[in-house]
PDB file of C-alpha atoms in Angstrom:
ATOM      1  CA  MET A   1      -8.612   3.714 -20.323  1.00 96.00           C
ATOM      2  CA  ARG A   2     -12.012   4.378 -18.740  1.00 98.00           C
ATOM      3  CA  LEU A   3     -15.267   3.417 -20.395  1.00 98.00           C
ATOM      4  CA  ARG A   4     -18.640   4.900 -19.474  1.00 98.00           C
ATOM      5  CA  ARG A   5     -22.174   4.793 -20.829  1.00 98.00           C
ATOM      6  CA  VAL A   6     -24.191   7.976 -20.394  1.00 98.00           C
ATOM      7  CA  GLY A   7     -27.772   8.989 -21.111  1.00 98.00           C
ATOM      8  CA  GLU A   8     -31.276   7.936 -20.194  1.00 97.00           C
ATOM      9  CA  ALA A   9     -31.866   4.292 -19.344  1.00 96.00           C
ATOM     10  CA  GLY A  10     -32.111   2.267 -22.541  1.00 95.00           C
ATOM     11  CA  HIS A  11     -30.590   5.067 -24.619  1.00 97.00           C
ATOM     12  CA  GLU A  12     -27.040   5.283 -23.272  1.00 98.00           C
ATOM     13  CA  ARG A  13     -24.103   6.092 -25.539  1.00 98.00           C
ATOM     14  CA  PRO A  14     -20.498   5.011 -24.978  1.00 98.00           C
ATOM     15  CA  ILE A  15     -17.809   7.521 -24.026  1.00 98.00           C
ATOM     16  CA  VAL A  16     -14.136   7.019 -23.226  1.00 98.00           C
ATOM     17  CA  SER A  17     -11.413   8.778 -21.249  1.00 97.00           C
ATOM     18  CA  THR A  18      -7.695   8.194 -20.895  1.00 92.00           C
ATOM     19  CA  GLY A  19      -7.956   9.311 -17.263  1.00 86.00           C
ATOM     20  CA  ASP A  20      -7.062  12.982 -17.668  1.00 90.00           C
ATOM     21  CA  GLY A  21     -10.605  14.226 -17.053  1.00 90.00           C
ATOM     22  CA  ARG A  22     -11.452  14.618 -20.745  1.00 96.00           C
ATOM     23  CA  TRP A  23     -14.151  12.445 -22.288  1.00 98.00           C
ATOM     24  CA  PHE A  24     -14.689  11.499 -25.923  1.00 98.00           C
ATOM     25  CA  ASP A  25     -17.698  10.185 -27.825  1.00 98.00           C
ATOM     26  CA  ALA A  26     -16.958   6.549 -28.687  1.00 98.00           C
ATOM     27  CA  SER A  27     -20.185   5.818 -30.555  1.00 97.00           C
ATOM     28  CA  GLY A  28     -18.612   6.312 -33.976  1.00 95.00           C
ATOM     29  CA  VAL A  29     -16.223   3.434 -33.283  1.00 96.00           C
ATOM     30  CA  VAL A  30     -18.095   1.188 -30.840  1.00 97.00           C
ATOM     31  CA  ARG A  31     -21.881   1.015 -30.967  1.00 95.00           C
ATOM     32  CA  ASP A  32     -22.085   0.188 -27.262  1.00 97.00           C
ATOM     33  CA  TYR A  33     -20.081  -1.563 -24.562  1.00 98.00           C
ATOM     34  CA  ASP A  34     -21.767  -4.954 -24.654  1.00 97.00           C
ATOM     35  CA  PRO A  35     -20.891  -8.636 -25.169  1.00 97.00           C
ATOM     36  CA  SER A  36     -20.435  -8.137 -28.917  1.00 97.00           C
ATOM     37  CA  THR A  37     -17.902  -5.299 -28.593  1.00 97.00           C
ATOM     38  CA  ILE A  38     -16.142  -5.555 -25.242  1.00 97.00           C
ATOM     39  CA  ALA A  39     -13.376  -7.856 -26.524  1.00 96.00           C
ATOM     40  CA  THR A  40     -12.147  -5.374 -29.136  1.00 97.00           C
ATOM     41  CA  ALA A  41     -13.259  -2.028 -27.673  1.00 97.00           C
ATOM     42  CA  ARG A  42      -9.952  -1.083 -26.058  1.00 95.00           C
ATOM     43  CA  THR A  43      -7.877  -1.654 -29.195  1.00 96.00           C
ATOM     44  CA  LEU A  44     -10.330   0.144 -31.478  1.00 97.00           C
ATOM     45  CA  LEU A  45     -10.673   3.100 -29.123  1.00 97.00           C
ATOM     46  CA  GLN A  46      -6.937   3.413 -28.584  1.00 96.00           C
ATOM     47  CA  GLU A  47      -6.411   3.623 -32.339  1.00 97.00           C
ATOM     48  CA  ALA A  48      -9.180   6.202 -32.691  1.00 97.00           C
ATOM     49  CA  LEU A  49      -7.866   8.309 -29.804  1.00 96.00           C
ATOM     50  CA  SER A  50      -4.326   8.209 -31.160  1.00 94.00           C
ATOM     51  CA  GLY A  51      -5.615   9.353 -34.534  1.00 96.00           C
ATOM     52  CA  GLY A  52      -7.668  12.190 -33.025  1.00 94.00           C
ATOM     53  CA  ARG A  53     -10.852  10.768 -34.540  1.00 95.00           C
ATOM     54  CA  LEU A  54     -13.102  10.970 -31.460  1.00 97.00           C
ATOM     55  CA  PRO A  55     -14.976  14.220 -30.699  1.00 97.00           C
ATOM     56  CA  GLU A  56     -14.637  15.530 -27.160  1.00 97.00           C
ATOM     57  CA  VAL A  57     -17.827  15.630 -25.078  1.00 97.00           C
ATOM     58  CA  ASP A  58     -18.873  17.075 -21.726  1.00 97.00           C
ATOM     59  CA  PRO A  59     -20.851  14.450 -19.774  1.00 97.00           C
ATOM     60  CA  THR A  60     -21.633  16.823 -16.889  1.00 96.00           C
ATOM     61  CA  GLY A  61     -25.234  16.435 -15.801  1.00 97.00           C
ATOM     62  CA  LEU A  62     -25.843  13.271 -17.796  1.00 98.00           C
ATOM     63  CA  ARG A  63     -27.060  10.097 -16.121  1.00 98.00           C
ATOM     64  CA  VAL A  64     -24.344   7.447 -15.905  1.00 98.00           C
ATOM     65  CA  GLY A  65     -25.476   3.949 -16.811  1.00 98.00           C
ATOM     66  CA  ALA A  66     -23.862   0.633 -15.993  1.00 98.00           C
ATOM     67  CA  PRO A  67     -20.570   0.440 -17.924  1.00 98.00           C
ATOM     68  CA  VAL A  68     -21.495  -2.776 -19.748  1.00 98.00           C
ATOM     69  CA  SER A  69     -24.862  -3.347 -21.394  1.00 97.00           C
ATOM     70  CA  ARG A  70     -26.804  -6.612 -21.322  1.00 94.00           C
ATOM     71  CA  PRO A  71     -24.143  -9.002 -19.982  1.00 97.00           C
ATOM     72  CA  GLY A  72     -24.931 -12.613 -20.728  1.00 96.00           C
ATOM     73  CA  LYS A  73     -24.638 -13.513 -17.060  1.00 98.00           C
ATOM     74  CA  VAL A  74     -23.638 -12.140 -13.679  1.00 98.00           C
ATOM     75  CA  VAL A  75     -21.659 -14.720 -11.693  1.00 98.00           C
ATOM     76  CA  CYS A  76     -21.206 -14.037  -7.984  1.00 98.00           C
ATOM     77  CA  ILE A  77     -18.836 -15.416  -5.370  1.00 98.00           C
ATOM     78  CA  GLY A  78     -20.078 -15.722  -1.795  1.00 95.00           C
ATOM     79  CA  VAL A  79     -18.183 -15.604   1.526  1.00 95.00           C
ATOM     80  CA  ASN A  80     -14.876 -14.667  -0.129  1.00 97.00           C
ATOM     81  CA  TYR A  81     -13.451 -12.604   2.740  1.00 95.00           C
ATOM     82  CA  LEU A  82     -12.561 -14.455   5.946  1.00 91.00           C
ATOM     83  CA  ALA A  83     -14.076 -11.857   8.272  1.00 88.00           C
ATOM     84  CA  HIS A  84     -17.323 -11.911   6.269  1.00 91.00           C
ATOM     85  CA  ALA A  85     -17.438 -15.707   6.503  1.00 84.00           C
ATOM     86  CA  GLN A  86     -16.998 -15.415  10.260  1.00 89.00           C
ATOM     87  CA  GLU A  87     -19.651 -12.716  10.754  1.00 89.00           C
ATOM     88  CA  THR A  88     -22.210 -14.780   8.825  1.00 86.00           C
ATOM     89  CA  ALA A  89     -21.309 -18.041  10.632  1.00 84.00           C
ATOM     90  CA  HIS A  90     -19.928 -19.761   7.524  1.00 84.00           C
ATOM     91  CA  GLU A  91     -16.929 -22.054   7.572  1.00 89.00           C
ATOM     92  CA  THR A  92     -14.006 -20.859   5.467  1.00 92.00           C
ATOM     93  CA  PRO A  93     -14.832 -22.262   2.020  1.00 94.00           C
ATOM     94  CA  ALA A  94     -12.471 -24.823   0.532  1.00 96.00           C
ATOM     95  CA  GLU A  95     -13.678 -23.836  -2.943  1.00 97.00           C
ATOM     96  CA  PRO A  96     -15.353 -20.646  -4.197  1.00 97.00           C
ATOM     97  CA  VAL A  97     -19.071 -20.435  -3.392  1.00 96.00           C
ATOM     98  CA  MET A  98     -20.923 -19.543  -6.582  1.00 96.00           C
ATOM     99  CA  PHE A  99     -24.381 -18.221  -7.427  1.00 96.00           C
ATOM    100  CA  LEU A 100     -25.931 -16.324 -10.328  1.00 97.00           C
ATOM    101  CA  LYS A 101     -27.810 -13.066 -10.736  1.00 97.00           C
ATOM    102  CA  THR A 102     -29.740 -12.114 -13.836  1.00 97.00           C
ATOM    103  CA  SER A 103     -28.471  -9.253 -15.968  1.00 96.00           C
ATOM    104  CA  GLY A 104     -31.842  -7.584 -15.346  1.00 96.00           C
ATOM    105  CA  THR A 105     -30.714  -6.725 -11.803  1.00 98.00           C
ATOM    106  CA  ILE A 106     -28.055  -4.331 -13.143  1.00 98.00           C
ATOM    107  CA  VAL A 107     -28.664  -0.584 -12.876  1.00 98.00           C
ATOM    108  CA  GLY A 108     -26.461   2.484 -13.051  1.00 98.00           C
ATOM    109  CA  PRO A 109     -24.270   3.726 -10.199  1.00 98.00           C
ATOM    110  CA  GLU A 110     -26.654   6.495  -9.154  1.00 98.00           C
ATOM    111  CA  ASP A 111     -29.973   4.862 -10.033  1.00 98.00           C
ATOM    112  CA  GLU A 112     -32.588   4.247  -7.356  1.00 98.00           C
ATOM    113  CA  VAL A 113     -32.402   0.885  -5.594  1.00 98.00           C
ATOM    114  CA  LEU A 114     -35.847  -0.508  -4.811  1.00 98.00           C
ATOM    115  CA  ILE A 115     -36.654  -2.355  -1.597  1.00 98.00           C
ATOM    116  CA  PRO A 116     -38.894  -5.210  -2.798  1.00 98.00           C
ATOM    117  CA  ARG A 117     -42.441  -5.681  -1.612  1.00 98.00           C
ATOM    118  CA  GLY A 118     -42.598  -7.748   1.543  1.00 97.00           C
ATOM    119  CA  SER A 119     -38.944  -7.134   2.372  1.00 98.00           C
ATOM    120  CA  VAL A 120     -37.810  -7.041   5.988  1.00 97.00           C
ATOM    121  CA  ALA A 121     -34.057  -7.525   5.449  1.00 98.00           C
ATOM    122  CA  THR A 122     -32.646  -5.688   2.433  1.00 98.00           C
ATOM    123  CA  ASP A 123     -28.848  -5.610   2.714  1.00 98.00           C
ATOM    124  CA  TYR A 124     -25.809  -4.140   0.919  1.00 98.00           C
ATOM    125  CA  GLU A 125     -22.573  -5.787  -0.308  1.00 98.00           C
ATOM    126  CA  VAL A 126     -19.863  -3.715  -2.014  1.00 98.00           C
ATOM    127  CA  GLU A 127     -17.739  -5.848  -4.357  1.00 98.00           C
ATOM    128  CA  LEU A 128     -14.973  -5.644  -6.919  1.00 98.00           C
ATOM    129  CA  ALA A 129     -16.444  -6.739 -10.273  1.00 98.00           C
ATOM    130  CA  ALA A 130     -14.390  -8.124 -13.148  1.00 98.00           C
ATOM    131  CA  VAL A 131     -15.813  -7.876 -16.671  1.00 98.00           C
ATOM    132  CA  ILE A 132     -14.723 -10.690 -18.960  1.00 98.00           C
ATOM    133  CA  GLY A 133     -13.006  -9.698 -22.210  1.00 98.00           C
ATOM    134  CA  SER A 134     -12.143 -13.058 -23.754  1.00 98.00           C
ATOM    135  CA  THR A 135     -13.647 -16.508 -23.488  1.00 98.00           C
ATOM    136  CA  ALA A 136     -12.625 -18.432 -20.359  1.00 98.00           C
ATOM    137  CA  ARG A 137     -12.962 -22.204 -20.765  1.00 98.00           C
ATOM    138  CA  TYR A 138     -11.039 -24.831 -18.759  1.00 99.00           C
ATOM    139  CA  LEU A 139      -8.242 -22.459 -17.822  1.00 98.00           C
ATOM    140  CA  ASP A 140      -5.071 -23.900 -16.315  1.00 98.00           C
ATOM    141  CA  ASP A 141      -4.055 -21.256 -13.795  1.00 98.00           C
ATOM    142  CA  ALA A 142      -4.840 -17.890 -12.198  1.00 98.00           C
ATOM    143  CA  ALA A 143      -2.625 -15.999 -14.641  1.00 98.00           C
ATOM    144  CA  GLN A 144      -4.807 -17.207 -17.492  1.00 98.00           C
ATOM    145  CA  GLY A 145      -7.827 -16.077 -15.487  1.00 98.00           C
ATOM    146  CA  LEU A 146      -6.496 -12.541 -15.140  1.00 98.00           C
ATOM    147  CA  ALA A 147      -5.648 -12.474 -18.838  1.00 98.00           C
ATOM    148  CA  CYS A 148      -9.354 -12.939 -19.621  1.00 98.00           C
ATOM    149  CA  VAL A 149     -10.376  -9.737 -17.794  1.00 98.00           C
ATOM    150  CA  ALA A 150     -11.302  -6.707 -19.912  1.00 98.00           C
ATOM    151  CA  GLY A 151     -11.531  -4.422 -16.906  1.00 98.00           C
ATOM    152  CA  TYR A 152     -12.838  -3.746 -13.435  1.00 98.00           C
ATOM    153  CA  THR A 153     -15.700  -1.806 -11.908  1.00 98.00           C
ATOM    154  CA  VAL A 154     -17.618  -1.417  -8.638  1.00 98.00           C
ATOM    155  CA  SER A 155     -20.610  -3.605  -7.828  1.00 98.00           C
ATOM    156  CA  ASP A 156     -23.173  -3.665  -5.021  1.00 98.00           C
ATOM    157  CA  ASP A 157     -24.657  -7.146  -4.625  1.00 98.00           C
ATOM    158  CA  VAL A 158     -27.844  -5.959  -2.930  1.00 98.00           C
ATOM    159  CA  SER A 159     -29.544  -8.859  -1.139  1.00 98.00           C
ATOM    160  CA  GLU A 160     -32.798  -9.569   0.683  1.00 98.00           C
ATOM    161  CA  ARG A 161     -31.723 -11.871   3.504  1.00 97.00           C
ATOM    162  CA  ASP A 162     -35.144 -13.155   4.489  1.00 97.00           C
ATOM    163  CA  PHE A 163     -35.889 -14.129   0.892  1.00 96.00           C
ATOM    164  CA  GLN A 164     -32.375 -15.596   0.623  1.00 95.00           C
ATOM    165  CA  MET A 165     -32.336 -17.641   3.818  1.00 93.00           C
ATOM    166  CA  ASN A 166     -35.932 -18.442   4.668  1.00 94.00           C
ATOM    167  CA  ARG A 167     -37.908 -18.746   1.447  1.00 91.00           C
ATOM    168  CA  GLY A 168     -37.193 -22.201   0.082  1.00 85.00           C
ATOM    169  CA  GLY A 169     -33.534 -22.844   0.638  1.00 76.00           C
ATOM    170  CA  THR A 170     -31.942 -21.102  -2.371  1.00 80.00           C
ATOM    171  CA  TRP A 171     -30.066 -17.816  -2.466  1.00 90.00           C
ATOM    172  CA  ASP A 172     -31.518 -16.782  -5.826  1.00 92.00           C
ATOM    173  CA  LYS A 173     -34.758 -15.341  -4.429  1.00 95.00           C
ATOM    174  CA  GLY A 174     -32.842 -12.873  -2.275  1.00 97.00           C
ATOM    175  CA  LYS A 175     -30.384 -11.870  -4.980  1.00 97.00           C
ATOM    176  CA  ASN A 176     -32.467 -11.232  -8.094  1.00 98.00           C
ATOM    177  CA  CYS A 177     -34.960  -8.532  -7.179  1.00 98.00           C
ATOM    178  CA  GLU A 178     -35.101  -5.606  -9.609  1.00 98.00           C
ATOM    179  CA  THR A 179     -32.323  -2.985  -9.229  1.00 98.00           C
ATOM    180  CA  PHE A 180     -30.311  -5.332  -6.972  1.00 98.00           C
ATOM    181  CA  ASN A 181     -26.971  -4.788  -8.752  1.00 98.00           C
ATOM    182  CA  PRO A 182     -25.791  -1.181  -9.130  1.00 98.00           C
ATOM    183  CA  LEU A 183     -22.680  -1.237 -11.326  1.00 98.00           C
ATOM    184  CA  GLY A 184     -20.178   1.422 -12.317  1.00 98.00           C
ATOM    185  CA  PRO A 185     -19.514   4.260 -12.743  1.00 98.00           C
ATOM    186  CA  GLU A 186     -16.983   3.123 -15.330  1.00 98.00           C
ATOM    187  CA  LEU A 187     -15.078   0.138 -16.603  1.00 98.00           C
ATOM    188  CA  VAL A 188     -11.375   0.706 -15.964  1.00 98.00           C
ATOM    189  CA  THR A 189      -9.409  -1.428 -18.405  1.00 98.00           C
ATOM    190  CA  ALA A 190      -7.247  -4.170 -16.935  1.00 98.00           C
ATOM    191  CA  ASP A 191      -3.970  -2.581 -18.026  1.00 97.00           C
ATOM    192  CA  GLU A 192      -4.654   0.236 -15.538  1.00 97.00           C
ATOM    193  CA  ILE A 193      -5.223  -2.218 -12.668  1.00 97.00           C
ATOM    194  CA  PRO A 194      -2.197  -4.544 -12.917  1.00 94.00           C
ATOM    195  CA  ASP A 195      -2.904  -6.085  -9.494  1.00 98.00           C
ATOM    196  CA  PRO A 196      -6.574  -6.274  -8.457  1.00 98.00           C
ATOM    197  CA  GLN A 197      -5.572  -7.634  -5.027  1.00 98.00           C
ATOM    198  CA  VAL A 198      -4.277  -4.334  -3.584  1.00 98.00           C
ATOM    199  CA  LEU A 199      -7.407  -2.177  -3.695  1.00 98.00           C
ATOM    200  CA  ASP A 200      -9.083  -0.521  -0.709  1.00 98.00           C
ATOM    201  CA  ILE A 201     -12.850  -1.134  -0.728  1.00 98.00           C
ATOM    202  CA  ARG A 202     -15.458   0.781   1.280  1.00 98.00           C
ATOM    203  CA  LEU A 203     -19.198   1.248   1.776  1.00 98.00           C
ATOM    204  CA  THR A 204     -21.153   3.735   3.871  1.00 98.00           C
ATOM    205  CA  VAL A 205     -24.841   3.997   4.725  1.00 98.00           C
ATOM    206  CA  ASN A 206     -26.022   7.545   5.448  1.00 98.00           C
ATOM    207  CA  GLY A 207     -22.376   8.518   5.953  1.00 98.00           C
ATOM    208  CA  GLU A 208     -21.622   5.742   8.473  1.00 98.00           C
ATOM    209  CA  VAL A 209     -18.826   3.378   7.454  1.00 98.00           C
ATOM    210  CA  ARG A 210     -20.188  -0.166   7.358  1.00 98.00           C
ATOM    211  CA  GLN A 211     -17.613  -1.994   5.212  1.00 98.00           C
ATOM    212  CA  GLU A 212     -13.913  -1.207   4.918  1.00 98.00           C
ATOM    213  CA  ALA A 213     -11.258  -3.664   3.739  1.00 98.00           C
ATOM    214  CA  ASN A 214      -8.705  -4.400   1.024  1.00 98.00           C
ATOM    215  CA  THR A 215      -9.026  -6.876  -1.818  1.00 98.00           C
ATOM    216  CA  ALA A 216      -5.811  -8.510  -0.536  1.00 98.00           C
ATOM    217  CA  GLN A 217      -8.080 -10.072   2.095  1.00 97.00           C
ATOM    218  CA  MET A 218      -9.981 -12.160  -0.448  1.00 98.00           C
ATOM    219  CA  ILE A 219      -9.829 -15.903   0.171  1.00 97.00           C
ATOM    220  CA  PHE A 220      -9.729 -16.526  -3.582  1.00 98.00           C
ATOM    221  CA  GLY A 221      -8.162 -13.880  -5.812  1.00 98.00           C
ATOM    222  CA  VAL A 222      -9.682 -12.660  -9.062  1.00 98.00           C
ATOM    223  CA  GLY A 223      -7.521 -14.815 -11.333  1.00 98.00           C
ATOM    224  CA  GLU A 224      -8.221 -17.960  -9.342  1.00 98.00           C
ATOM    225  CA  ILE A 225     -11.961 -17.212  -9.292  1.00 98.00           C
ATOM    226  CA  ILE A 226     -12.053 -16.998 -13.076  1.00 98.00           C
ATOM    227  CA  ARG A 227      -9.917 -20.118 -13.466  1.00 98.00           C
ATOM    228  CA  TYR A 228     -12.225 -22.000 -11.100  1.00 98.00           C
ATOM    229  CA  LEU A 229     -15.433 -20.833 -12.747  1.00 98.00           C
ATOM    230  CA  SER A 230     -14.088 -21.861 -16.150  1.00 98.00           C
ATOM    231  CA  GLN A 231     -14.106 -25.498 -15.000  1.00 98.00           C
ATOM    232  CA  PHE A 232     -17.899 -25.389 -14.588  1.00 98.00           C
ATOM    233  CA  MET A 233     -19.111 -22.878 -17.186  1.00 98.00           C
ATOM    234  CA  VAL A 234     -17.834 -20.948 -20.162  1.00 98.00           C
ATOM    235  CA  LEU A 235     -17.334 -17.283 -19.337  1.00 98.00           C
ATOM    236  CA  GLU A 236     -17.982 -15.085 -22.364  1.00 98.00           C
ATOM    237  CA  PRO A 237     -16.989 -11.493 -23.193  1.00 98.00           C
ATOM    238  CA  GLY A 238     -19.225  -9.059 -21.340  1.00 98.00           C
ATOM    239  CA  ASP A 239     -20.001 -11.413 -18.446  1.00 98.00           C
ATOM    240  CA  VAL A 240     -19.717  -9.793 -15.011  1.00 98.00           C
ATOM    241  CA  VAL A 241     -18.034 -11.600 -12.112  1.00 98.00           C
ATOM    242  CA  ASN A 242     -18.775 -10.212  -8.638  1.00 98.00           C
ATOM    243  CA  THR A 243     -15.864 -11.327  -6.467  1.00 98.00           C
ATOM    244  CA  GLY A 244     -17.353 -11.221  -2.957  1.00 98.00           C
ATOM    245  CA  THR A 245     -17.921  -8.706  -0.197  1.00 97.00           C
ATOM    246  CA  PRO A 246     -15.958  -7.902   2.970  1.00 97.00           C
ATOM    247  CA  ALA A 247     -17.282  -7.899   6.521  1.00 96.00           C
ATOM    248  CA  GLY A 248     -19.757  -5.319   7.752  1.00 97.00           C
ATOM    249  CA  VAL A 249     -23.012  -6.333   6.069  1.00 97.00           C
ATOM    250  CA  ALA A 250     -26.195  -5.719   8.052  1.00 97.00           C
ATOM    251  CA  PHE A 251     -26.817  -9.470   8.282  1.00 96.00           C
ATOM    252  CA  GLY A 252     -23.599  -9.816  10.285  1.00 95.00           C
ATOM    253  CA  TYR A 253     -24.579  -7.266  12.950  1.00 96.00           C
ATOM    254  CA  PRO A 254     -26.104  -8.314  16.280  1.00 94.00           C
ATOM    255  CA  ASP A 255     -29.819  -7.652  16.600  1.00 95.00           C
ATOM    256  CA  PRO A 256     -31.320  -5.260  15.781  1.00 96.00           C
ATOM    257  CA  LYS A 257     -29.642  -5.536  12.381  1.00 97.00           C
ATOM    258  CA  PRO A 258     -29.312  -2.242  10.462  1.00 98.00           C
ATOM    259  CA  TYR A 259     -31.109  -3.333   7.289  1.00 98.00           C
ATOM    260  CA  LEU A 260     -31.840  -0.753   4.624  1.00 98.00           C
ATOM    261  CA  ARG A 261     -34.886   1.483   4.688  1.00 98.00           C
ATOM    262  CA  ARG A 262     -36.479   3.871   2.238  1.00 98.00           C
ATOM    263  CA  GLY A 263     -34.459   7.072   1.928  1.00 98.00           C
ATOM    264  CA  ASP A 264     -31.163   5.510   3.018  1.00 98.00           C
ATOM    265  CA  VAL A 265     -28.130   6.504   0.950  1.00 98.00           C
ATOM    266  CA  ILE A 266     -25.508   3.883   0.077  1.00 98.00           C
ATOM    267  CA  GLU A 267     -22.107   5.127  -1.084  1.00 98.00           C
ATOM    268  CA  THR A 268     -19.385   2.768  -2.310  1.00 98.00           C
ATOM    269  CA  HIS A 269     -15.769   3.266  -3.304  1.00 98.00           C
ATOM    270  CA  ILE A 270     -12.878   1.147  -4.602  1.00 98.00           C
ATOM    271  CA  ASP A 271      -9.410   2.577  -5.224  1.00 97.00           C
ATOM    272  CA  GLY A 272      -8.957   3.661  -8.828  1.00 97.00           C
ATOM    273  CA  LEU A 273     -12.486   2.694  -9.826  1.00 98.00           C
ATOM    274  CA  GLY A 274     -14.737   5.301  -8.214  1.00 97.00           C
ATOM    275  CA  GLY A 275     -18.059   4.263  -6.755  1.00 97.00           C
ATOM    276  CA  HIS A 276     -21.825   4.601  -6.463  1.00 96.00           C
ATOM    277  CA  ARG A 277     -24.342   6.789  -4.678  1.00 98.00           C
ATOM    278  CA  SER A 278     -27.619   4.891  -4.463  1.00 97.00           C
ATOM    279  CA  VAL A 279     -30.778   6.142  -2.764  1.00 98.00           C
ATOM    280  CA  LEU A 280     -33.248   3.547  -1.500  1.00 98.00           C
ATOM    281  CA  GLY A 281     -36.840   3.612  -2.700  1.00 98.00           C
ATOM    282  CA  GLU A 282     -39.643   1.051  -2.635  1.00 98.00           C
ATOM    283  CA  ALA A 283     -41.033  -1.215  -5.319  1.00 96.00           C
TER     284      ALA A 283
END
């Protein structure tokens, strides 16, 4: 099952598809895809689809929003691909590296991404994102972690490296600028992605391939990430977990580093999940 939110920003409505190209209005069953509904959305929608109770819609030409609205938190994992750790001069982590982004960074998969004022090093990071569907608290193993996933989508953990590295010693300043987390285009329910560690992942800038890998190359898999995080925080339905980016970020290039500029076009793709097309503007 594939869940999308379409319409103008702040006025999106939920739609659903079973993957055959047809879309149905879900708003009569689920008000929105948000923390209050994401745990039960799949079951309710499956029943409604089976009963023929959802009207078919044509979303052509409509803006696509992020597939989950107002997540309580966005939890990110850093340096989770060996080659990315090497290109950024990090040692291979013994435990997942964790940081947070605010939910206010999330925008739709084709919304404009804004280079912040004063930026000299805005960077891209395509990532597999897992959306939590049931509470994760002190989980015992990776299988329990996977069982807490409602579905998967594509994320771009946009980062300002100068803010991140040189402005006070915390990553948060370089990770939380407005529009710094395009998400979507849809949430593909976990039953359609039985193994999240076999997915090709790719990002281009102006048509040039910058990142290309497979999620099998993660240091810590999705289930283990969720298990690990649950030892330090409670993950709630609707939370987004960004699982790390592969090698090829601008920060990892030799000088001059190909940081993003106004007018650049970022395109992402993950097998079975689709991707984004983001155009860079300025704040």
